[in-house]
Structure formats: structure tokens, C-alpha cells
Amino acid sequence: MIAAVEGKGRRVGITGVGVQVPEKVLTNADLERMVETSDEWIVERTGIRERRIAADDEAASDLAIPAARQALERAGVDAADLDLVLVATSTPDMLFPSTGAIVADAIGARNAAGYDTLAACSGFLYGLSQAFGLVSGGVAENALVVGTETLSKIVNWNDRGTCILFGDGAGAAVIEPVADGGFIGFELGVDATYGLDLCLPAGGSRHPTSAETVQNELHWVQMNGREVFRVATRLMVSSANDLLAAVGATIDDVDLYVAHQANQRIIDHAARNLGLPQEKVFLNIDRYGNTSAASIPLGLADALDEGRLRPGMRVLMSAVGGGVTWGSAYMTWSGERG
Ligand code: UT7
């Protein structure tokens, strides 16, 4: 799916961003004591130095709720006035009720619809496009999109190929009509050919939870890292190029590239092949690792805090993840309401 949206329907942008990460920091040195790895290998192969890990009693909604409240406060929107709460996550509190329902209730969004969307690392961009469509078309007046993950709960801590990569966190964005700027286009896709290269096999209807699935370790993330890496590098570039072409922009129009922080080598490869100079590339993977659906809103929030994202700037966001799903969004930053 590809759409140039500027000038069609209402102009819609992001008016507030919020984040929450768990207190516990897990460093590469900590991981050296858990699996056969080294700080040097992890930094060189991924760019990650540390990641946040949720407490035993901390679920995806516990991170999403404070992130949502902060985004609403920054946008100056009352939770009771929200029309939609959309949570993107691969680690919901439970399958149902949805984490969207739990978050909507906790923040007091009593007039909103609430649900989850599962598109793995592309989830936040999928969620943004859904929210955009509803607000732009006038079905909803506003929306809250949250990416929240507690991947530490589904990672096999004995598997060095995956446990060094993932981290926990949440980021939220308020979507509203704006006077200037806003979304320019979206490109989203899926290709299940590579689906099983990154999956969590059991616990669904294909392999319901049983003593056998637990014994066979089918409740942990399974990843063919090399294959996912290969596919991700290709799709990060093609998705962004296709979107820019569809909206009549070139890479020189982009002021800031906030990519899904999956692996610094994937981002470096994409930036190089897209023709983006280093100063336009936002990176925070060193602090958080790969936080899947939370990664892009965490990036937007850090870019704002660091003064690297200002009104009028053109922002390109791209992600590739489980499914395999991918997506890109292009927008002019319209600024937080405050
Ligand atoms: O969020 C979206 C989805 N996920 C991704 O985008 C992740 C994509 N994949 C990756 O980021 C990378 O494939 C990894 C970081 C997971 C792995 O890096 P790699 O450079 O692809 O390593 P590899 O799997 O090709 O393994 C290279 C070597 C192997 O040793 P041999 O067979 O060459 O002797 C591995 O056994 O590195 C070894 N290795 C490790 N060594 C130290 C694998 N993991 C580790 C480790 N520490 N943690």
C-alpha cells in the first residue's frame, strides 16, 4: 500500500509525544555473564551498549500508560476527549482484553475506541497510518497511538543470537488535525515468505500452549538473524525510496531520518544506500537496543529532547520487522502543542 496523502482529507500531524522505559538497565557487561558474548562483539555487530528490562511485575500496559499520559499532556489533550486508543505491540499484557482497552481505561479515555495492532517492529507505523486515515477522513477527531514492548519476557535468555538485541520500552503519539505540516505519505507492506525467520511459534491457535510447547521452548522468539538482516537492509531502502517517489520528494528533502532501531548496521546501510548524510540520521540504539514497536516513538521523543526535531522539518520514518512487515511514513513536523 502506498499513498500520497497531503491535500487529501484533513491535514493531520503529531501534536504530542511521550515515553516510558523501565528502570532496570542491562549492559553488555551484564550479558557477558549470562551468555558467551562480549561487549566488543555486541557493539561492533549491533551498536547496542545497554537496554532497559521490565520488572517481573511490569507489563506492556504499565509502560504504555505513563507514555500515553505524557503525550496527552504535551499535546494539551484531555483523555476524555480522545476518540481512539491504538496500541501497537507484540507483547500485549494478555491476548484479550487488548492492551488498547487496558490503556484506554487507565488513562480515562472513556469516550474512545481501543484496540491493538500486531505488525511487530512496523507496528507503530501501521498504527500511525490507521490513526491518520480515521482522523483525516473525519471518522475520529483525534487518536493516541502507542508502541509498547516487553520483549524481555519472550526472549530466550540462553540464546545469544537474540537476547543481546532486544529491549523494553514504550512511546506514544497524539494524532490530530494541524494547521501546518503533518503527514505527507505512507508506504506499508507485508511478505510472509520470510515470516518464519522471525517468529514466536507457540501460544496461538497453531500450537496452543501445552507442556510439550513449553518443553520444546516454542514460547521464545526464534530468529534467523542473518536472513532477517538481509531482508531488512533491502526493504528499509526500497520502502523509503518508493514512498519518496510517490510523494514527489527526493532524499535531499529529508531533514531527519528516524528509523526503527533494529541494528545500527541496518540503519547505516539504509542511510548509505538512500544517500543520507550521518547528521540527518537519528540513533539511540546504543541506549535501548531493539524495542520493536516502541522504537520509532522513542526515537522521535529523544530527537525532540535533543533539539534535533523542530517544527517545519521533514521527517522520514521506516521500519522492517516480523511478518515480514515493513513501513515508511513521511511528514512535516508540526510541533507539539504544549
Ligand atoms: O527488529 C527487526 C527484526 N530484527 C532484526 O532486524 C535483526 C536482524 N539481524 C541482526 O541484527 C543480526 O543478524 C544479529 C545481530 C542478530 C547477528 O549478527 P550477524 O552479524 O548477522 O551474526 P551471525 O548470526 O552471522 O553470526 C556471526 C558469528 C557466528 O559465529 P560463526 O558461526 O561465524 O563462528 C555466531 O555464532 O557470530 C556468532 N554470534 C555471536 N558471537 C558473540 C552470534 N551471536 C553472538 C553473540 N556474541 N551475541
mmCIF file of C-alpha atoms in Angstrom, residues 6 29 40 56-57 96 130 151 225 232 234 283 300 322 330:
data_model
loop_
_atom_site.group_PDB
_atom_site.id
_atom_site.type_symbol
_atom_site.label_atom_id
_atom_site.label_comp_id
_atom_site.label_asym_id
_atom_site.label_seq_id
_atom_site.Cartn_x
_atom_site.Cartn_y
_atom_site.Cartn_z
ATOM 1 C CA GLU A 6 -1.136 15.590 1.640
ATOM 2 C CA ALA A 29 28.911 -6.443 30.536
ATOM 3 C CA GLU A 40 33.082 -5.722 21.720
ATOM 4 C CA ASP A 56 8.790 -9.082 36.805
ATOM 5 C CA ASP A 57 5.509 -7.344 37.590
ATOM 6 C CA PHE A 96 -7.544 -10.152 25.386
ATOM 7 C CA GLN A 130 -4.655 3.775 10.666
ATOM 8 C CA LEU A 151 10.327 -8.204 24.655
ATOM 9 C CA GLY A 225 19.238 -13.237 12.233
ATOM 10 C CA ALA A 232 15.650 -5.750 6.375
ATOM 11 C CA ARG A 234 16.798 -4.360 1.293
ATOM 12 C CA LEU A 283 20.372 6.932 16.559
ATOM 13 C CA LEU A 300 11.012 10.885 17.983
ATOM 14 C CA GLY A 322 8.305 -9.765 11.875
ATOM 15 C CA TYR A 330 6.938 10.890 5.671
#
